[in-house]
Amino acid sequence: MTTQRLGLIMNGVTGRMGLNQHLIRSIVAIRDQGGVRLKNGDRIMPDPILVGRRAEKLEALAKRFNIARWTTDLDAALADKNDTMFFDAATTQARPGLLTQAINAGKHVYCEKPIATNFEEALEVVKLANAKGVKHGTVQDKLFLPGLKKIAFLRDSGFFGRILSVRGEFGYWVFEGGWQEAQRPSWNYRDEDGGGIILDMVCHWRYVLDNLFGNVQSVVCIGNTDIPERFDEQGKKYKATADDSAYATFQLEGGVIAHINMSWVTRVYRDDLVTFQVDGTHGSAVAGLTDCVIQARQATPRPLWNPDEKRLHDFYGDWQKLPDNVTYDNGFKEQWEMFIRHVYEDAPYKFTLLEGVKGVQLAECALKSWKERRWIDVAPIKA
C-alpha cells in the first residue's frame, strides 16, 4: 500500500462554486481524510496548484488552506509534466478553449458545466479528448443530492409503479445588486458573457431527467428577462440581456412528461430551493435537496371538488417522510473521488464530457424552442 501524488491544476477556484464546492468541500476534504483509497489499498493524494488572474486572492487562499502552490501563469502550469489533471470552474465562455489547451497538453480534464455555450464547441472538445486518449468528466452534482438519491431508491424499489409525470420548481429571488448585494455574479445576467438561466439550468435538467426518469426526446420552452437592469460587483448599473426565468416541458422516453419552472425572480414558498414531485400509478414522492416525502396509493385521500366550502383537510399530513437510513457524503466530493478512481484504476465512470455535451444540446434546443415558439426534438449525438 502506497500513497501516490496527484498533481492537480485547479482553475477558477476563486469563484463561489470553485471555492466552496470544489476546493474546500472536495479537494481539501479529500486531502484531510488521507486521500482517495483505491481497490488495491493505495491512496491518491491531491497536490493542487491554484490558477487564476488575481495573485493576491490566490495567495490568500493557498495560505488559508495550507496549499503550497499557486500561479497566475496557466501556460506554465500546463507545461509541468508532474501535474496530470486539469480542472476548470471559471466562466462558461472560456471553458472550451481552456479544456482544449489542457487536453493538447496531455492532461486528464474534469470541469463544471455547461462545458460550452454552444453544442458544436462542446462536441469538438469531446472529440479531441477521445482522440488524445485522456480521461474526462463533467460535474453532474444534482444526481448526488440526498433528495434525488432517495427518488432513485424509490424508483429502483418499484414504489412509483409506472412513472407518469415529473414536476420541478427551482429558483429564488436574486437581488438586483443596487439596494441589496446580489447572490450571483453579474455575468449570469449578460447574454454576451454566456449568462442566462436556460443555459445554466437546462444542462442540469438533462442529466437529472435522463438518469432518473428517461432520456429526453423533445422540449418546448419559453424564457424571459424580467429584471431589465441590475448592478455589477462595482455597483455600476448594467443592462440585463440574458433570461432570468424560464418554463420548460420535456417529453421523455416511456411517455413520461416533465415540466420544470426555473427562476431567479421568484420568492420561495415551498420546502426547498428546488423541489421535484414524481407521480406514478402506485405512489408519489416530493424531494428537495435533502428530504423526501412519499404517498402510496393506499394512503391517497379521496378529495371532492367543492369551491363553496372552505377546505379543512390537511393534505400535507397525508405524506410520510422517508427516513435517513443512509449517511450521504458531499456530492461534489463523491464525484471527485469517482473521477480520480476512474483515472487511476479505470473504475466505471459514465459522467464524461459527452454527458456535458448532452446538457448543452438540450439548452440549445430549449433556446431554439423559445425563439421559434415550437417543440424541438432532441437528436442522437454522434461523438
Short mmCIF file of C-alpha atoms in Angstrom, two decimals:
data_model
loop_
_atom_site.label_atom_id
_atom_site.label_comp_id
_atom_site.label_asym_id
_atom_site.label_seq_id
_atom_site.Cartn_x
_atom_site.Cartn_y
_atom_site.Cartn_z
CA MET A 1 0.00 0.00 0.00
CA THR A 2 1.46 3.29 -1.16
CA THR A 3 0.38 6.90 -1.47
CA GLN A 4 0.57 8.37 -4.96
CA ARG A 5 0.64 12.09 -5.65
CA LEU A 6 -1.97 13.62 -7.95
CA GLY A 7 -0.68 16.83 -9.46
CA LEU A 8 -3.90 18.81 -9.97
CA ILE A 9 -4.23 22.13 -11.80
CA MET A 10 -7.30 23.94 -10.44
CA ASN A 11 -8.50 26.90 -12.50
CA GLY A 12 -11.31 29.18 -11.35
CA VAL A 13 -11.36 28.30 -7.66
CA THR A 14 -11.65 31.93 -6.55
CA GLY A 15 -15.30 31.90 -7.67
CA ARG A 16 -18.20 30.78 -5.48
CA MET A 17 -18.63 27.23 -6.82
CA GLY A 18 -14.95 26.58 -7.43
CA LEU A 19 -14.01 27.68 -3.94
CA ASN A 20 -16.79 26.25 -1.81
CA GLN A 21 -17.72 23.00 -3.52
CA HIS A 22 -14.57 22.00 -5.35
CA LEU A 23 -11.65 23.35 -3.33
CA ILE A 24 -12.93 23.40 0.26
CA ARG A 25 -15.54 20.64 0.37
CA SER A 26 -13.87 18.33 -2.15
CA ILE A 27 -10.09 18.55 -2.63
CA VAL A 28 -9.20 19.95 0.80
CA ALA A 29 -11.60 17.46 2.41
CA ILE A 30 -10.08 14.58 0.42
CA ARG A 31 -6.62 15.68 1.46
CA ASP A 32 -7.68 15.92 5.10
CA GLN A 33 -9.17 12.41 5.06
CA GLY A 34 -5.91 10.95 3.76
CA GLY A 35 -6.61 10.85 0.03
CA VAL A 36 -8.75 8.63 -2.19
CA ARG A 37 -8.44 4.93 -1.48
CA LEU A 38 -8.17 2.55 -4.46
CA LYS A 39 -9.28 -1.09 -4.55
CA ASN A 40 -5.71 -2.33 -4.03
CA GLY A 41 -5.37 -0.24 -0.87
CA ASP A 42 -3.21 2.50 -2.41
CA ARG A 43 -4.18 6.11 -1.78
CA ILE A 44 -4.20 9.04 -4.18
CA MET A 45 -3.30 12.33 -2.54
CA PRO A 46 -4.22 15.52 -4.43
CA ASP A 47 -1.48 18.15 -4.64
CA PRO A 48 -3.29 21.14 -6.15
CA ILE A 49 -1.86 24.22 -7.78
CA LEU A 50 -4.34 27.11 -7.76
CA VAL A 51 -4.56 29.10 -11.01
CA GLY A 52 -6.26 32.42 -11.60
CA ARG A 53 -5.82 36.05 -12.57
CA ARG A 54 -5.57 37.72 -9.14
CA ALA A 55 -2.33 36.87 -7.37
CA GLU A 56 -3.33 38.30 -4.01
CA LYS A 57 -6.52 36.24 -3.87
CA LEU A 58 -4.73 33.04 -4.88
CA GLU A 59 -2.00 33.63 -2.33
CA ALA A 60 -4.57 34.20 0.42
CA LEU A 61 -6.44 31.01 -0.45
CA ALA A 62 -3.25 28.98 -0.59
CA LYS A 63 -2.21 30.26 2.82
CA ARG A 64 -5.66 29.71 4.30
CA PHE A 65 -5.83 26.05 3.24
CA ASN A 66 -2.14 25.20 3.54
CA ILE A 67 -1.69 24.74 -0.21
CA ALA A 68 1.91 25.07 -1.32
CA ARG A 69 1.41 26.12 -4.93
CA TRP A 70 -0.40 28.85 -6.83
CA THR A 71 0.22 30.80 -10.04
CA THR A 72 -1.25 33.28 -12.49
CA ASP A 73 0.57 31.57 -15.38
CA LEU A 74 -1.71 28.85 -16.75
CA ASP A 75 0.65 28.04 -19.62
CA ALA A 76 3.45 27.27 -17.20
CA ALA A 77 1.16 25.12 -15.07
CA LEU A 78 0.03 23.11 -18.09
CA ALA A 79 3.64 22.63 -19.17
CA ASP A 80 4.55 20.86 -15.92
CA LYS A 81 4.56 17.10 -16.68
CA ASN A 82 4.22 16.33 -12.97
CA ASP A 83 0.69 17.74 -12.94
CA THR A 84 -1.53 15.30 -14.81
CA MET A 85 -5.07 16.58 -14.23
CA PHE A 86 -6.78 19.88 -15.08
CA PHE A 87 -9.98 21.20 -13.50
CA ASP A 88 -11.93 24.27 -14.60
CA ALA A 89 -14.71 26.19 -12.83
CA ALA A 90 -14.22 29.58 -14.50
CA THR A 91 -16.61 31.23 -16.96
CA THR A 92 -18.51 29.11 -19.46
CA GLN A 93 -17.37 31.12 -22.47
CA ALA A 94 -13.70 30.42 -21.75
CA ARG A 95 -14.16 26.74 -20.91
CA PRO A 96 -13.90 25.13 -24.39
CA GLY A 97 -10.62 26.93 -25.06
CA LEU A 98 -9.19 26.03 -21.66
CA LEU A 99 -10.20 22.38 -21.98
CA THR A 100 -8.72 22.24 -25.47
CA GLN A 101 -5.45 23.69 -24.19
CA ALA A 102 -5.32 21.20 -21.30
CA ILE A 103 -6.18 18.21 -23.49
CA ASN A 104 -3.50 19.16 -26.00
CA ALA A 105 -1.08 19.28 -23.07
CA GLY A 106 -1.99 15.66 -22.30
CA LYS A 107 -3.94 16.35 -19.12
CA HIS A 108 -6.97 14.44 -17.91
CA VAL A 109 -9.79 17.00 -17.63
CA TYR A 110 -12.68 17.49 -15.23
CA CYS A 111 -14.88 20.57 -15.28
CA GLU A 112 -18.01 22.37 -14.24
CA LYS A 113 -20.95 22.65 -16.58
CA PRO A 114 -22.03 23.92 -19.02
CA ILE A 115 -18.91 22.75 -20.84
CA ALA A 116 -19.54 25.34 -23.58
CA THR A 117 -22.09 27.94 -24.64
CA ASN A 118 -22.98 26.06 -27.82
CA PHE A 119 -23.30 22.47 -28.99
CA GLU A 120 -20.65 22.49 -31.73
CA GLU A 121 -17.89 23.77 -29.42
CA ALA A 122 -18.86 21.24 -26.75
CA LEU A 123 -18.79 18.35 -29.22
CA GLU A 124 -15.37 19.34 -30.58
CA VAL A 125 -13.90 19.19 -27.08
CA VAL A 126 -15.22 15.64 -26.58
CA LYS A 127 -13.88 14.50 -29.94
CA LEU A 128 -10.46 15.96 -29.10
CA ALA A 129 -10.37 14.31 -25.67
CA ASN A 130 -11.27 10.94 -27.16
CA ALA A 131 -8.68 11.33 -29.91
CA LYS A 132 -5.95 12.23 -27.41
CA GLY A 133 -6.87 9.33 -25.14
CA VAL A 134 -7.25 11.38 -21.94
CA LYS A 135 -9.84 10.66 -19.26
CA HIS A 136 -12.55 13.29 -18.97
CA GLY A 137 -15.55 14.13 -16.83
CA THR A 138 -18.04 16.86 -16.05
CA VAL A 139 -19.88 17.73 -12.85
CA GLN A 140 -23.39 16.26 -12.51
CA ASP A 141 -23.99 17.37 -8.96
CA LYS A 142 -27.79 17.24 -8.70
CA LEU A 143 -27.74 13.44 -9.06
CA PHE A 144 -25.76 13.27 -5.82
CA LEU A 145 -28.23 15.29 -3.77
CA PRO A 146 -29.68 13.19 -0.92
CA GLY A 147 -33.19 14.12 -2.04
CA LEU A 148 -32.67 12.85 -5.58
CA LYS A 149 -30.79 9.77 -4.36
CA LYS A 150 -33.95 8.95 -2.40
CA ILE A 151 -36.00 9.39 -5.58
CA ALA A 152 -33.66 6.93 -7.33
CA PHE A 153 -34.08 4.48 -4.44
CA LEU A 154 -37.87 4.70 -4.69
CA ARG A 155 -37.75 4.19 -8.46
CA ASP A 156 -35.49 1.16 -8.16
CA SER A 157 -37.70 -0.37 -5.46
CA GLY A 158 -40.76 -0.15 -7.71
CA PHE A 159 -42.52 2.29 -5.37
CA PHE A 160 -43.84 4.53 -8.16
CA GLY A 161 -45.22 1.79 -10.37
CA ARG A 162 -45.31 3.36 -13.84
CA ILE A 163 -44.00 6.91 -13.63
CA LEU A 164 -46.44 9.37 -15.19
CA SER A 165 -45.00 12.83 -14.66
CA VAL A 166 -42.29 14.91 -13.04
CA ARG A 167 -42.76 18.50 -11.90
CA GLY A 168 -39.82 20.62 -10.82
CA GLU A 169 -39.74 24.02 -9.15
CA PHE A 170 -36.37 25.73 -8.98
CA GLY A 171 -35.31 29.21 -8.01
CA TYR A 172 -35.28 32.09 -5.59
CA TRP A 173 -35.03 35.87 -5.67
CA VAL A 174 -31.58 37.08 -6.74
CA PHE A 175 -31.24 40.68 -5.63
CA GLU A 176 -30.58 43.25 -8.30
CA GLY A 177 -27.42 44.48 -6.60
CA GLY A 178 -28.44 48.09 -6.06
CA TRP A 179 -30.01 48.24 -2.62
CA GLN A 180 -29.09 44.67 -1.68
CA GLU A 181 -25.99 42.71 -2.72
CA ALA A 182 -26.66 40.12 -5.43
CA GLN A 183 -26.07 36.43 -4.62
CA ARG A 184 -24.87 35.57 -8.13
CA PRO A 185 -22.19 37.13 -10.36
CA SER A 186 -23.27 39.81 -12.81
CA TRP A 187 -22.14 37.88 -15.90
CA ASN A 188 -25.02 35.45 -15.24
CA TYR A 189 -27.37 38.16 -16.50
CA ARG A 190 -25.49 39.14 -19.66
CA ASP A 191 -26.12 37.03 -22.73
CA GLU A 192 -22.91 38.29 -24.34
CA ASP A 193 -20.93 36.83 -21.41
CA GLY A 194 -22.55 33.40 -21.52
CA GLY A 195 -25.26 34.12 -18.97
CA GLY A 196 -28.89 33.04 -18.83
CA ILE A 197 -30.90 30.63 -16.72
CA ILE A 198 -31.72 28.34 -19.66
CA LEU A 199 -28.06 27.68 -20.49
CA ASP A 200 -27.20 27.36 -16.81
CA MET A 201 -30.03 25.17 -15.56
CA VAL A 202 -31.29 23.12 -18.52
CA CYS A 203 -27.86 21.44 -18.53
CA HIS A 204 -28.76 20.18 -15.05
CA TRP A 205 -32.22 19.06 -16.02
CA ARG A 206 -30.81 16.97 -18.89
CA TYR A 207 -28.78 14.67 -16.67
CA VAL A 208 -31.42 14.59 -13.92
CA LEU A 209 -34.17 13.55 -16.33
CA ASP A 210 -32.01 11.18 -18.39
CA ASN A 211 -30.67 9.32 -15.37
CA LEU A 212 -33.75 9.21 -13.17
CA PHE A 213 -36.83 9.16 -15.39
CA GLY A 214 -35.98 8.53 -19.05
CA ASN A 215 -34.00 10.06 -21.88
CA VAL A 216 -35.26 13.44 -23.05
CA GLN A 217 -36.80 13.21 -26.51
CA SER A 218 -38.19 16.71 -27.08
CA VAL A 219 -38.65 20.07 -25.37
CA VAL A 220 -40.78 23.18 -25.53
CA CYS A 221 -39.58 26.22 -23.58
CA ILE A 222 -40.20 29.91 -23.08
CA GLY A 223 -37.88 32.30 -21.27
CA ASN A 224 -37.95 35.92 -20.23
CA THR A 225 -35.75 38.74 -18.96
CA ASP A 226 -37.87 40.00 -16.07
CA ILE A 227 -35.39 42.43 -14.48
CA PRO A 228 -34.02 44.67 -17.27
CA GLU A 229 -31.33 46.43 -15.23
CA ARG A 230 -29.00 45.19 -12.50
CA PHE A 231 -25.87 46.37 -10.67
CA ASP A 232 -22.48 44.67 -11.02
CA GLU A 233 -19.84 43.91 -8.39
CA GLN A 234 -18.58 47.50 -8.51
CA GLY A 235 -22.06 48.93 -8.03
CA LYS A 236 -22.34 50.03 -11.67
CA LYS A 237 -25.70 49.70 -13.39
CA TYR A 238 -25.77 47.43 -16.44
CA LYS A 239 -28.39 46.16 -18.88
CA ALA A 240 -29.52 42.60 -18.23
CA THR A 241 -29.58 40.87 -21.61
CA ALA A 242 -29.95 37.23 -20.55
CA ASP A 243 -33.05 35.30 -19.49
CA ASP A 244 -33.62 35.17 -15.73
CA SER A 245 -36.71 32.94 -15.80
CA ALA A 246 -37.85 30.06 -17.98
CA TYR A 247 -40.57 27.43 -18.13
CA ALA A 248 -39.95 24.13 -19.96
CA THR A 249 -41.85 20.93 -20.70
CA PHE A 250 -39.97 17.78 -21.70
CA GLN A 251 -41.19 14.57 -23.32
CA LEU A 252 -39.22 11.57 -22.07
CA GLU A 253 -38.96 8.06 -23.39
CA GLY A 254 -41.61 5.79 -21.96
CA GLY A 255 -44.27 8.51 -22.17
CA VAL A 256 -43.19 10.44 -19.06
CA ILE A 257 -43.91 14.18 -19.13
CA ALA A 258 -41.67 16.50 -17.13
CA HIS A 259 -42.26 20.18 -16.51
CA ILE A 260 -39.76 22.43 -14.75
CA ASN A 261 -40.13 26.09 -13.77
CA MET A 262 -36.84 27.88 -13.18
CA SER A 263 -36.47 31.45 -11.98
CA TRP A 264 -34.10 33.87 -10.33
CA VAL A 265 -37.02 36.26 -9.82
CA THR A 266 -39.34 34.20 -7.62
CA ARG A 267 -39.87 34.24 -3.88
CA VAL A 268 -39.77 30.82 -2.27
CA TYR A 269 -42.98 29.30 -0.91
CA ARG A 270 -42.05 25.64 -0.89
CA ASP A 271 -39.95 23.32 1.23
CA ASP A 272 -36.64 23.94 -0.54
CA LEU A 273 -34.91 25.99 -3.24
CA VAL A 274 -35.59 23.13 -5.64
CA THR A 275 -38.33 20.50 -5.38
CA PHE A 276 -39.30 17.62 -7.64
CA GLN A 277 -42.67 15.88 -7.48
CA VAL A 278 -42.83 12.47 -9.13
CA ASP A 279 -46.26 10.94 -9.70
CA GLY A 280 -46.71 7.26 -10.53
CA THR A 281 -49.54 4.75 -10.71
CA HIS A 282 -48.58 3.23 -7.34
CA GLY A 283 -47.26 6.24 -5.46
CA SER A 284 -45.88 9.78 -5.48
CA ALA A 285 -42.89 11.50 -3.92
CA VAL A 286 -41.70 15.06 -3.42
CA ALA A 287 -37.98 15.64 -2.89
CA GLY A 288 -35.91 18.69 -2.11
CA LEU A 289 -32.16 18.98 -1.72
CA THR A 290 -32.09 16.57 1.22
CA ASP A 291 -35.53 15.39 2.31
CA CYS A 292 -38.16 13.32 0.53
CA VAL A 293 -41.80 12.63 1.39
CA ILE A 294 -43.93 9.87 -0.07
CA GLN A 295 -47.58 8.95 -0.50
CA ALA A 296 -48.55 5.43 -1.56
CA ARG A 297 -51.77 4.81 -3.46
CA GLN A 298 -53.20 3.02 -0.42
CA ALA A 299 -52.73 6.22 1.62
CA THR A 300 -54.02 8.63 -1.02
CA PRO A 301 -57.04 10.69 0.14
CA ARG A 302 -60.20 10.96 -1.96
CA PRO A 303 -60.74 14.69 -2.45
CA LEU A 304 -64.01 16.09 -3.83
CA TRP A 305 -64.09 19.44 -5.60
CA ASN A 306 -66.34 21.88 -3.77
CA PRO A 307 -65.38 25.56 -4.05
CA ASP A 308 -68.32 26.59 -1.89
CA GLU A 309 -66.82 25.20 1.31
CA LYS A 310 -63.51 26.07 2.90
CA ARG A 311 -61.09 23.19 2.60
CA LEU A 312 -60.16 21.94 6.07
CA HIS A 313 -58.31 18.76 5.16
CA ASP A 314 -54.55 18.84 5.82
CA PHE A 315 -53.14 17.46 2.58
CA TYR A 316 -49.57 17.81 3.89
CA GLY A 317 -50.47 15.45 6.71
CA ASP A 318 -51.10 12.64 4.24
CA TRP A 319 -47.41 12.41 3.34
CA GLN A 320 -44.76 10.35 5.09
CA LYS A 321 -41.14 11.45 5.39
CA LEU A 322 -38.63 8.95 4.04
CA PRO A 323 -36.16 8.10 6.82
CA ASP A 324 -32.46 8.91 6.55
CA ASN A 325 -31.22 5.33 6.63
CA VAL A 326 -28.05 6.26 4.74
CA THR A 327 -25.36 8.82 5.55
CA TYR A 328 -24.64 10.93 2.47
CA ASP A 329 -21.25 12.47 1.74
CA ASN A 330 -20.88 15.81 -0.05
CA GLY A 331 -21.96 15.14 -3.63
CA PHE A 332 -19.19 17.17 -5.23
CA LYS A 333 -16.57 15.33 -3.17
CA GLU A 334 -18.13 11.98 -4.05
CA GLN A 335 -17.87 12.80 -7.76
CA TRP A 336 -14.24 13.87 -7.39
CA GLU A 337 -13.44 10.55 -5.76
CA MET A 338 -15.22 8.68 -8.55
CA PHE A 339 -13.32 10.55 -11.25
CA ILE A 340 -9.95 10.07 -9.52
CA ARG A 341 -10.61 6.32 -9.27
CA HIS A 342 -11.57 6.34 -12.94
CA VAL A 343 -8.25 7.94 -13.84
CA TYR A 344 -6.07 5.72 -11.62
CA GLU A 345 -7.74 2.31 -11.80
CA ASP A 346 -10.13 2.72 -14.75
CA ALA A 347 -13.15 2.38 -12.46
CA PRO A 348 -16.51 2.65 -14.26
CA TYR A 349 -17.48 6.25 -14.87
CA LYS A 350 -20.36 7.48 -17.03
CA PHE A 351 -20.29 11.24 -16.42
CA THR A 352 -17.83 12.04 -19.20
CA LEU A 353 -17.72 15.22 -21.26
CA LEU A 354 -20.27 13.57 -23.58
CA GLU A 355 -22.82 13.99 -20.78
CA GLY A 356 -21.84 17.64 -20.70
CA VAL A 357 -22.47 17.86 -24.45
CA LYS A 358 -25.97 16.46 -23.91
CA GLY A 359 -26.68 19.24 -21.44
CA VAL A 360 -25.53 21.95 -23.84
CA GLN A 361 -27.53 20.33 -26.63
CA LEU A 362 -30.75 20.42 -24.61
CA ALA A 363 -30.15 24.03 -23.56
CA GLU A 364 -29.65 24.93 -27.21
CA CYS A 365 -32.86 23.11 -28.12
CA ALA A 366 -34.72 25.00 -25.37
CA LEU A 367 -33.41 28.34 -26.61
CA LYS A 368 -34.42 27.43 -30.16
CA SER A 369 -37.89 26.44 -28.95
CA TRP A 370 -38.27 29.83 -27.26
CA LYS A 371 -37.09 31.68 -30.36
CA GLU A 372 -39.24 29.69 -32.81
CA ARG A 373 -42.19 29.12 -30.44
CA ARG A 374 -42.43 25.35 -31.11
CA TRP A 375 -41.47 21.85 -29.89
CA ILE A 376 -37.90 20.82 -30.68
CA ASP A 377 -36.83 17.17 -30.96
CA VAL A 378 -33.54 16.17 -29.33
CA ALA A 379 -31.37 14.31 -31.86
CA PRO A 380 -28.92 11.49 -31.04
CA ILE A 381 -25.31 12.68 -30.66
CA LYS A 382 -22.54 11.23 -32.79
CA ALA A 383 -19.28 11.82 -30.95
#
